[in-house]
Structures are given as C-alpha cells and as structure tokens.
Coordinates of C-alpha atoms in Angstrom, one line a residue:
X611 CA -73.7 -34.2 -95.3
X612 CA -75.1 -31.7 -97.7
X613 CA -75.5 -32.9 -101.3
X614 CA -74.8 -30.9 -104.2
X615 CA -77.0 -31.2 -106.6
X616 CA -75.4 -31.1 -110.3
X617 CA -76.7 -28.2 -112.4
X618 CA -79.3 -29.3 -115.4
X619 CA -77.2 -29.5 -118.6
X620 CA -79.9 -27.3 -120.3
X621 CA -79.3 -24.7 -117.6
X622 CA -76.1 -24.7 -117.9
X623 CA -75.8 -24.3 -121.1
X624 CA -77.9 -22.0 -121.6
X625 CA -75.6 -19.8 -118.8
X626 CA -72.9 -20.1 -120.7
X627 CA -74.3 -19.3 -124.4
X628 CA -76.1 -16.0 -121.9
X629 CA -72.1 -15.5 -120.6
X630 CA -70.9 -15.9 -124.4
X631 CA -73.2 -13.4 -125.8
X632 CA -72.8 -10.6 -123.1
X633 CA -68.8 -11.1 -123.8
X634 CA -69.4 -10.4 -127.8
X635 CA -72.0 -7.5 -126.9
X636 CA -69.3 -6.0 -124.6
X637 CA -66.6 -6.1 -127.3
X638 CA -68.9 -5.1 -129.8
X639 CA -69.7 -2.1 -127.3
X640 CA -66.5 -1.3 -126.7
X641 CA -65.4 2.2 -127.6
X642 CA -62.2 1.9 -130.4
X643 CA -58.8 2.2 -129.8
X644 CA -57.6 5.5 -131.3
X645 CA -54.4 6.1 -132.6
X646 CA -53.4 9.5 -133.9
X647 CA -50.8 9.6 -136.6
X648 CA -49.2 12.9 -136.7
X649 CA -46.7 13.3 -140.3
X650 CA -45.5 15.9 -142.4
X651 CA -47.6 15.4 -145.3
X652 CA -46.9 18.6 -146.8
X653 CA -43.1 20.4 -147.3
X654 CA -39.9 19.0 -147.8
X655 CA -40.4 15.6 -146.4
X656 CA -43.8 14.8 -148.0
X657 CA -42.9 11.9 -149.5
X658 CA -41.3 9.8 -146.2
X659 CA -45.0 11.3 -144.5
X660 CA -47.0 9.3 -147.1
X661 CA -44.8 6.5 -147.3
X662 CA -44.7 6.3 -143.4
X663 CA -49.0 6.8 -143.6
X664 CA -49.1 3.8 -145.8
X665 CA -47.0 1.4 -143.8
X666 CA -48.6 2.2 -140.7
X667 CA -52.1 1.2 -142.3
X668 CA -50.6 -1.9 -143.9
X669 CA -49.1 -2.7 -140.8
X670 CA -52.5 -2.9 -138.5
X671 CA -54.2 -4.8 -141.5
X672 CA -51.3 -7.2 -141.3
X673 CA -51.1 -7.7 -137.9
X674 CA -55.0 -7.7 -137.4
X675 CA -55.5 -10.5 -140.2
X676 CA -57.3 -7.4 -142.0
X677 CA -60.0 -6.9 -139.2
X678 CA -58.5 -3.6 -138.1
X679 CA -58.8 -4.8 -134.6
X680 CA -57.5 -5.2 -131.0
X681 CA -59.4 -7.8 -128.1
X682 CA -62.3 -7.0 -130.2
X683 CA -62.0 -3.5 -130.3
X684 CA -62.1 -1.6 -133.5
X685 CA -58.9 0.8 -134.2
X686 CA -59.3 3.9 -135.2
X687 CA -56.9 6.0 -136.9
X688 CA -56.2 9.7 -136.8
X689 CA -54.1 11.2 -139.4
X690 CA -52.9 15.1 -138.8
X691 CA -50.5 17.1 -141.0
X692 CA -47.9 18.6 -139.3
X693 CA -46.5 19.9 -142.3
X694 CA -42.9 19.7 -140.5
X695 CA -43.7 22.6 -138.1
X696 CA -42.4 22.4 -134.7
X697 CA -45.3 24.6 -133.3
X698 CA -48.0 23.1 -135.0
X699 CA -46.4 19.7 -134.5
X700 CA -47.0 20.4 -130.6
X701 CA -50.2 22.1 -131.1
X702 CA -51.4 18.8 -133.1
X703 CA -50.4 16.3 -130.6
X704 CA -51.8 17.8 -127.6
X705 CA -55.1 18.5 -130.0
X706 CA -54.6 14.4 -130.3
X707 CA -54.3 13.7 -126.6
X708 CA -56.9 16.3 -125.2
X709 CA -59.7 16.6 -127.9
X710 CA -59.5 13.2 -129.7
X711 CA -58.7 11.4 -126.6
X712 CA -56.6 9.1 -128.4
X713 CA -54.7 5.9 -126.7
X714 CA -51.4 5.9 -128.2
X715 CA -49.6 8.4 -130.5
X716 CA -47.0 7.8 -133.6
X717 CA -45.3 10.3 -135.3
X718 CA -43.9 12.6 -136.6
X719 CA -41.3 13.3 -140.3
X720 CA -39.6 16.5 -138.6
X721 CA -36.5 15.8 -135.9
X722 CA -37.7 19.5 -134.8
X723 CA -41.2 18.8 -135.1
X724 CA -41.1 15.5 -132.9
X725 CA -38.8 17.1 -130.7
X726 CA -41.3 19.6 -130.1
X727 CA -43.9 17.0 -129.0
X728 CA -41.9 15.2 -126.7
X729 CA -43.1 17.4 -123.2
X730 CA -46.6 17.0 -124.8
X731 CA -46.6 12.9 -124.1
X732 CA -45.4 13.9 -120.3
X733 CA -47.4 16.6 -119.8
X734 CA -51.1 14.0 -121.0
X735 CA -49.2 10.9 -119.7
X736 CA -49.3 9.3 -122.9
X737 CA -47.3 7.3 -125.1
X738 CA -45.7 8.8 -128.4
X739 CA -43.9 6.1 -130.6
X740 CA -41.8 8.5 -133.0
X741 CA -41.6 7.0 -136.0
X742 CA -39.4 8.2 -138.6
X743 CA -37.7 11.2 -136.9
X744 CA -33.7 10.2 -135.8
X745 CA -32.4 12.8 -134.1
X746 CA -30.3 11.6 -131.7
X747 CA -31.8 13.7 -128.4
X748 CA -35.3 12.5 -128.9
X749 CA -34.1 9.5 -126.9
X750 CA -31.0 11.3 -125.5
X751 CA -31.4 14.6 -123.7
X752 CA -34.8 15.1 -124.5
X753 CA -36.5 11.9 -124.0
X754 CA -39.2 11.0 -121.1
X755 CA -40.8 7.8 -119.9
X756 CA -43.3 8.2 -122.6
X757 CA -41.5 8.3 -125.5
X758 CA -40.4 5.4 -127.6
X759 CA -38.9 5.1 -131.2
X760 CA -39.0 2.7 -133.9
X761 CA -37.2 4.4 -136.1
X762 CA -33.5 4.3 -135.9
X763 CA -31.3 7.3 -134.7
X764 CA -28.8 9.1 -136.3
X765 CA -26.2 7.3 -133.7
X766 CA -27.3 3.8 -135.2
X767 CA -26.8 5.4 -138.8
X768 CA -23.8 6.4 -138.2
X769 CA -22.0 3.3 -136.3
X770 CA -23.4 1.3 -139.5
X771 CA -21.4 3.9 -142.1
X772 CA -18.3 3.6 -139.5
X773 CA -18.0 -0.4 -139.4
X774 CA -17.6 0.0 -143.2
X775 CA -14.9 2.8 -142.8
X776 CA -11.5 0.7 -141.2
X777 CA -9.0 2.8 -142.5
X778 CA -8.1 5.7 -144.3
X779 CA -9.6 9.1 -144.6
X780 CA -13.3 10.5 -144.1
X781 CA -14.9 13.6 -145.4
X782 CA -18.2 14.2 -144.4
X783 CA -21.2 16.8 -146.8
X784 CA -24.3 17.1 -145.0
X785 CA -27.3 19.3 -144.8
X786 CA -26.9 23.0 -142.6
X787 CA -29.6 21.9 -140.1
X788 CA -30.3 19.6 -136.9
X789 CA -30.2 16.4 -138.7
X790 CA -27.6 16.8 -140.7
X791 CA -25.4 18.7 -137.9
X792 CA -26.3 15.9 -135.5
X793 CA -25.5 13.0 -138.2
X794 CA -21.9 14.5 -138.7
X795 CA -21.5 15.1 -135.0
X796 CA -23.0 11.4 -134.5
X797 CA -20.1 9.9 -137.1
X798 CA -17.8 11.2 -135.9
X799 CA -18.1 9.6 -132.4
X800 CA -19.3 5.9 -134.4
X801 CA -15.9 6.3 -135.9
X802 CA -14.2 6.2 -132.5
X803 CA -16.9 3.8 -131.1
X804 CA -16.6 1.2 -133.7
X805 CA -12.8 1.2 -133.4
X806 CA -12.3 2.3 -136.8
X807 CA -8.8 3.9 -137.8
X808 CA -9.9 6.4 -140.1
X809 CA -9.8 9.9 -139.5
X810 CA -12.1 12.7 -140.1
X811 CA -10.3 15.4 -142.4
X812 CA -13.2 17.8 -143.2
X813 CA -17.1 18.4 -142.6
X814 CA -18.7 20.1 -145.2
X815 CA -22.4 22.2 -144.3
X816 CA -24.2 23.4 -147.4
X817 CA -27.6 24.7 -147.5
X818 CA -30.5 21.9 -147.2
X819 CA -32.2 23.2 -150.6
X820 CA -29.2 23.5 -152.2
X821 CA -28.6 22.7 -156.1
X822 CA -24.9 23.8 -156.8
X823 CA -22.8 21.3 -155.6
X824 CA -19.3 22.8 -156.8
X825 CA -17.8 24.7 -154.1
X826 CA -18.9 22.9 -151.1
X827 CA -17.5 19.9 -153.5
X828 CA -13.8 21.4 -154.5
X829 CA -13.3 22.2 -150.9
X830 CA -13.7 18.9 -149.8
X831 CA -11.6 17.0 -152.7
X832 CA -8.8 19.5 -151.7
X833 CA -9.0 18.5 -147.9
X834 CA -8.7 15.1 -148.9
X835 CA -6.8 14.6 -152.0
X836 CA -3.0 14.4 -150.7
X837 CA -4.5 12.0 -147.1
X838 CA -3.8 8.7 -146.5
X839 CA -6.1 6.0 -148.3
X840 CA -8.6 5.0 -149.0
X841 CA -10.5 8.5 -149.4
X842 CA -14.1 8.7 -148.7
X843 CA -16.7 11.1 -149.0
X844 CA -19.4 10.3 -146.7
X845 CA -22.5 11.9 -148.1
X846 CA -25.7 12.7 -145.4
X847 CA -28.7 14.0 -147.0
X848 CA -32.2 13.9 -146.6
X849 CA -34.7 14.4 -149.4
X850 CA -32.9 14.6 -153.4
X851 CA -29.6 13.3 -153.3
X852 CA -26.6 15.3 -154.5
X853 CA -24.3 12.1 -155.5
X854 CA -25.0 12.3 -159.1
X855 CA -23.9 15.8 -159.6
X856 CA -20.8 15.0 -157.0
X857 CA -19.9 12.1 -159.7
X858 CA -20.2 14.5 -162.2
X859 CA -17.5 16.1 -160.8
X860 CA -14.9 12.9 -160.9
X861 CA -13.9 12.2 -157.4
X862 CA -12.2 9.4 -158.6
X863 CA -9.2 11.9 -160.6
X864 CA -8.1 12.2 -156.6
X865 CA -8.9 8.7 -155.5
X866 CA -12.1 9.5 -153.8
X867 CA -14.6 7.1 -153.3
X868 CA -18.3 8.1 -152.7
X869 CA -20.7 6.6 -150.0
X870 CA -23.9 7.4 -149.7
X871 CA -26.3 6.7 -147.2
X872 CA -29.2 4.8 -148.5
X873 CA -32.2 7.0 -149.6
X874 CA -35.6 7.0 -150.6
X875 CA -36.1 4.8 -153.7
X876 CA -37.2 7.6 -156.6
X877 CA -33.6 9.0 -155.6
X878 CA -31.8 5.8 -155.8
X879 CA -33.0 4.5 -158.9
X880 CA -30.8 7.6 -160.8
X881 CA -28.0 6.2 -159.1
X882 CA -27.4 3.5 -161.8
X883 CA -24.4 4.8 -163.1
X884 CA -22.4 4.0 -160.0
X885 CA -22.2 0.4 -160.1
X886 CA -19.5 -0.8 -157.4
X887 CA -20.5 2.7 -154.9
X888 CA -21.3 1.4 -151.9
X889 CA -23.4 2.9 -148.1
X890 CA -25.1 1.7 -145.6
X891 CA -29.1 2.2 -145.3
X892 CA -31.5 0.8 -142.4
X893 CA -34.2 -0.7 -145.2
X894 CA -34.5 -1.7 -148.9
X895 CA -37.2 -4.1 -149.9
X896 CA -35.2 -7.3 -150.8
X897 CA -33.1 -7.1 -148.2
X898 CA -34.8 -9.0 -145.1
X899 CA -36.1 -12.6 -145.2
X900 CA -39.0 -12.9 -142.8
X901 CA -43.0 -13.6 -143.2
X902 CA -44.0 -10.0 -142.6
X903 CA -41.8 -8.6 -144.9
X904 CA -42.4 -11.3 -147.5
X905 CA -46.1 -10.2 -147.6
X906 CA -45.2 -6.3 -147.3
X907 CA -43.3 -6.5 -150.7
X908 CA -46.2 -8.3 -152.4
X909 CA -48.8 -6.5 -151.3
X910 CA -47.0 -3.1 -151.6
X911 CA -46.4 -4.1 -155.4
X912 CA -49.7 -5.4 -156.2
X913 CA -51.4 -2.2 -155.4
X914 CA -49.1 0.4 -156.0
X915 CA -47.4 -1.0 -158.8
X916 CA -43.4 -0.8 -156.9
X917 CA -42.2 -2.2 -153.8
X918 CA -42.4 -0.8 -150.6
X919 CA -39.5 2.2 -149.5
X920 CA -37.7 2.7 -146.5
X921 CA -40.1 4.8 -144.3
X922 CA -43.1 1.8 -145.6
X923 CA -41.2 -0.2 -143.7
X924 CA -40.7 2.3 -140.5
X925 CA -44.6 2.9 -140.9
X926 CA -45.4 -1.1 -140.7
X927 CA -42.7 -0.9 -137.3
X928 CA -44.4 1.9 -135.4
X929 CA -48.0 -0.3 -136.5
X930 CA -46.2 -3.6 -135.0
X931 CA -45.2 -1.4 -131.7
X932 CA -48.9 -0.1 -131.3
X933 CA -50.3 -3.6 -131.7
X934 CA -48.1 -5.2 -129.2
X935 CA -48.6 -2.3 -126.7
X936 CA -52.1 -2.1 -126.8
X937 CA -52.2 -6.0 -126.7
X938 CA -50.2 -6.1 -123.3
X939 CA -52.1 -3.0 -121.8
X940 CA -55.9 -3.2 -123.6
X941 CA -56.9 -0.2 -120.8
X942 CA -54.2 1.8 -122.9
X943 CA -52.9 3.8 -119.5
X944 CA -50.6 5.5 -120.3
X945 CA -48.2 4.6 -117.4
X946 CA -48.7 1.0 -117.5
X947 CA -48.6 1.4 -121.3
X948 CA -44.8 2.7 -121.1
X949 CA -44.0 0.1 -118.0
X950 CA -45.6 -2.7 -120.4
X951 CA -42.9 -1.5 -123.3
X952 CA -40.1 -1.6 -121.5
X953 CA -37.8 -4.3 -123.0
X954 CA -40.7 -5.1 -125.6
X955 CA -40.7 -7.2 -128.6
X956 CA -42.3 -7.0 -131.6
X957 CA -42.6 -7.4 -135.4
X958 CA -41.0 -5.7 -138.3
X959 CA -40.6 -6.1 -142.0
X960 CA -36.5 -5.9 -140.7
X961 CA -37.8 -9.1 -138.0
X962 CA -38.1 -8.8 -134.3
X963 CA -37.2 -5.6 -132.9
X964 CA -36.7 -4.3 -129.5
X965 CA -37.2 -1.5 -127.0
X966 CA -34.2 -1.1 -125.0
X967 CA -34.8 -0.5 -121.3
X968 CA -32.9 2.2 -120.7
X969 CA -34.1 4.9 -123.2
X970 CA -36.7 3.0 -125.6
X971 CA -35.0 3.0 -128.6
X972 CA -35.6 -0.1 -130.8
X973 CA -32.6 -1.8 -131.5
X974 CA -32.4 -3.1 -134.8
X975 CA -29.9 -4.1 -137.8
X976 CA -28.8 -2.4 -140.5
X977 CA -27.5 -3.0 -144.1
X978 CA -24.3 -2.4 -145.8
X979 CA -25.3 -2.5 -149.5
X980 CA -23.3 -2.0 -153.0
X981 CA -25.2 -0.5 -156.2
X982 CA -25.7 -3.6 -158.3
X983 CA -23.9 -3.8 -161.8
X984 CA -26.5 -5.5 -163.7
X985 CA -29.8 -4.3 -162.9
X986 CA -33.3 -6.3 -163.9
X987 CA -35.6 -3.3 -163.7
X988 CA -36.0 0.4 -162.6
X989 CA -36.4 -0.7 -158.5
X990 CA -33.3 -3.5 -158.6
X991 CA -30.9 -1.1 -157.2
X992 CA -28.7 -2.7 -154.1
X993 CA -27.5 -5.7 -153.4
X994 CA -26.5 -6.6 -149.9
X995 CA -22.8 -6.6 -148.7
X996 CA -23.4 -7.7 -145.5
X997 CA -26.7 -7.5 -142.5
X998 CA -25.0 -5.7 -139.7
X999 CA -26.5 -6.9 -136.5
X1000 CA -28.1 -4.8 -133.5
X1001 CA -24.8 -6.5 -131.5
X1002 CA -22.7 -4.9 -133.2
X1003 CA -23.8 -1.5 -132.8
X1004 CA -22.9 -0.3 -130.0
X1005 CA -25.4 2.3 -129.7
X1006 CA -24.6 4.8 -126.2
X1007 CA -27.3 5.8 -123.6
X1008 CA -27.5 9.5 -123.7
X1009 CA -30.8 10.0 -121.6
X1010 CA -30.8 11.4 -118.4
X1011 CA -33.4 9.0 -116.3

C-alpha cells in the first residue's frame, strides 16, 4: 500500500496565501465593467436626464457599499447626451457598444430616442435596460431579446389611472406626440382592461409646448358637461403641467373633477391649491417603506438639499438591474446576460421588482395619491390613497417573440 504523505503545514500555507494573492492580483487586474448611460441631458426633458444620471450613480454606490464595484471589478460609467434625438440616440449607442466596448447599456429620456436604439442592442448583441422611456412598443412591437425596462410603460400608467376611474365619464388632454398619443390610446384600453364602467367622451391633443390652455380646455368641459357622473378630466403631460391654469378655468362650475398624473416634483409643488385632487403616479419619495429607499431619501436630502424625484428613483432601478445582471453573468455576454434576466429580481427604492419572461418589462406597483390639505413644507405634496400592486395590473403582452 502506497502511503500518502501529509503536506508540511508551512507549505501549505504558504500555497494557499500564493493562491490568495494571485486571486486579489487577478481582480485587481481585471479590466472594469463599463456601463454607458445614454440621457437627454439637454432639451425638453433635461431635468428627468439629470435626475435619472443621479439615481443611477446613487444606485451603484448603494448597492456596491460605496466601492463602485462588481466581483472585484471596478465599474465604469459612461455618460452621453442624447439630447432627445432619435438619430443621434442610435448613433450614441452603437458609438457605446463598438468604440467604448461597454458591457451593458441604460438609457435613454426620449420614447423616440430609445426606440431608435432598440435594433442597435440586436445588431452588437447587447443588453439595453431602458430606463425612463414608456412607450408602450419598446417592449411591444418593437422589442428584441436584448432589451429590458425598468421603467414603467405607458400601459402600466394607464391601468393605474383606470382602477381609480369606476364610473362615470372620462376626458382625456394630452400632448400631440408619441407619448402622449400612445398614453390616451393606452387608457383607453386600461379602462376596458380593469373593468371599469366609465366611458371615454372626448380626447383632447394640443401642442406639447403649448401655454394657452383655453380652447383645447372649453372643448372638453362642453363634451363632458351634460354626461353621466362623476366627470373627470384625465390630464397626460410630460414636462410643466397645465392643471393650474385648467383650475383657473373652474372645472368644478360643470362638476368636473381634475386628475393628474403625478409629475416631476418642481411641477407638483404649485399644485397646492388643489387640496382633495387626486392621480396616480409610479414614485414620490414618502411613499415606499423599504431599506433602499429609506437610505435614497436621506442621502438625496443631505446633499442636495430636497428629496429624491420620480426619475431618481427610476435611475437607482436601472442601477439595481445592472448590478444584478452583471452579478449573475460577470463575463457580461450579451446572450447569457439577457438568458440570466429572464424572470430576474432585483432592488428598488419602490422594493423588489421583476423582469417578466415574456417581454422584460419590470412589473412593479404603482400609487394612487391625493394632494395633501395641510402641507409641512414646500416638498410635502401627496399623501397616499392606496399602493396598487403589480397583481392588479393586468399589464398585456404585445411583443411578437
């Protein structure tokens, strides 16, 4: 019989503190993980880009425990300016992909823009996350393997404004472009989907940069003045909110209620004189009770002086989706990246999320809030009516796979 001889605890110790630093020098060798962030950081949506830029970072600090990290790789992130072009949105991404050579992608502010992008991911292989854009055909018609979305959709904004709508009448004022033609289109159908019994008496289009408020307004009090109650005015609108000068205008001489959907926070702190008005929104800051929200607020308010905003919070998501992603699949291949984030979990300042199968859209609550009465200071706007779960959104799959 052959006897074994036991190795010399000084040898093998010293093998294992050799095996120990070769690991750390391999890690510390490692090339980063890049991430580009593509945004419209200048035009009309400048202020969702920033807000979404600021999340994202706050989100891989979070999620990192500050070391800006990955299996002991370093992340490095690549911010481009889209500036809410469709052309140069494209132009950007596959810059990102090709040049860069970047793992993963997130972005961009711009339905058109990220719309744009999509046969970019297919055509490099490579994940895009799109974070905040909702049109509803980035993960409908348009949609490939390779694209997922933390942000909601217009569909899941829409069946949230419809389970608050039971009865009655509905008029609906949005912008005269993609998001706000596809929002209208997409409540519509929520109204239906939800159950609800109210019916839609009038759509209303007006230009997006529009100021005067009174036609587009007069037209739609006379469509739904003499209909059955209750009356509501479902406002859609991106960027500065025309409820105030709507008001102005006393809907309530014709028993018209107002509901807006929930907006950026510099837009809903005028709203003050509307105590009792109530919408639906997909974030505001005091609204979910979890640990990584918890420490978004206070961090958010100790360095920039105000809580975090809605697309804050869809920045931190899209930096929750990246870090879970690139966890799973370290390599970052792009096909065993989108295989990997099929049916994923992950954290959010709104709590877990998930990609659906199906089309990889995150499924994810939303919030039916009223415009508090009694108001402690200039960002203690909403208080919440009810959390409206992803279960009850029955949110349709519109891709073609």
């Amino acid at each position: 019989m052959k006897i074994i001889k036991p190795i010399p605890t000084a040898l093998l110790a010293a093998f294992i503190a050799t095996a120990g630093s070769s690991s750390a020098a391999f890690a510390a060798s490692a090339p980063d993980l890049k991430v580009a962030l593509i945004a419209g950081k200048t035009g009309a949506l400048e202020a969702y880009a920033k807000e979404t830029e600021t999340g994202f970072m706050m989100g891989l600090e979070y999620l990192t425990g500050g070391k800006m990290e990955i299996n002991g790789r370093k992340i490095k992130v690549i911010v481009k300016d889209d500036q809410g072009k469709p052309d140069l949105g494209r132009t950007l991404l596959a810059e990102a992909y090709g040049d860069d050579k970047v793992d993963i992608a997130v972005g961009t502010t711009s339905s058109g823009s990220a719309l744009a992008m999509l046969p970019v991911a297919k055509e490099y292989k490579k994940v895009l996350i799109v974070e905040p854009a909702v049109a509803d055909e980035i993960t409908g018609a348009k949609w490939n393997k390779y694209i997922f979305r933390t942000a909601r959709s217009s569909m899941q904004d829409a069946l949230a404004a419809a389970s608050t709508f039971k009865s009655g009448s509905v008029a609906f004022l949005a912008q005269d472009y993609a998001f706000g033609r596809d929002a209208i289109k997409a409540g519509k159908e929520a109204l239906a989907a939800t159950g609800s019994k109210a019916r839609v008496v009038h759509e209303e289009y007006a230009p997006a940069a529009s100021t005067d408020f009174t036609a587009p307004t007069q037209r739609i009090f006379d469509a739904l003045k003499d209909k059955p109650q209750p009356r509501v005015l479902q406002i859609v609108w991106a960027g500065p909110n025309p409820l105030n000068k709507i008001a102005d205008m006393k809907p309530e001489r014709y028993g018209i209620a107002l509901a807006p959907g929930g907006n950026i926070l510099p837009v809903m702190k005028t709203w003050k004189a509307y105590a009792g008005t109530e919408g639906t929104i997909f974030y505001y800051y005091g609204f979910p009770k979890n640990k990584m929200n918890d420490w978004l607020v206070a961090e958010h308010t100790k360095r920039f002086k105000a809580p975090p905003d809605m697309f804050t919070a869809g920045g931190m998501a899209a930096a929750g989706a990246v870090v879970a992603a690139l966890t799973k699949v370290p390599n970052a291949n792009g096909d065993q990246l989108a295989a990997a984030m099929e049916g994923m979990s992950f954290e959010t300042p709104k709590g877990t999320m998930s990609f659906r199968k199906e089309d990889h859209q995150a499924l994810q609550p939303m919030y039916h809030f009223r415009i508090k009465k009694d108001q402690k200071n200039e960002w203690d706007i909403l208080e919440l009516v009810r959390e409206i779960p992803a279960s009850e959104l029955p949110l349709p799959v519109r891709n073609k796979r």
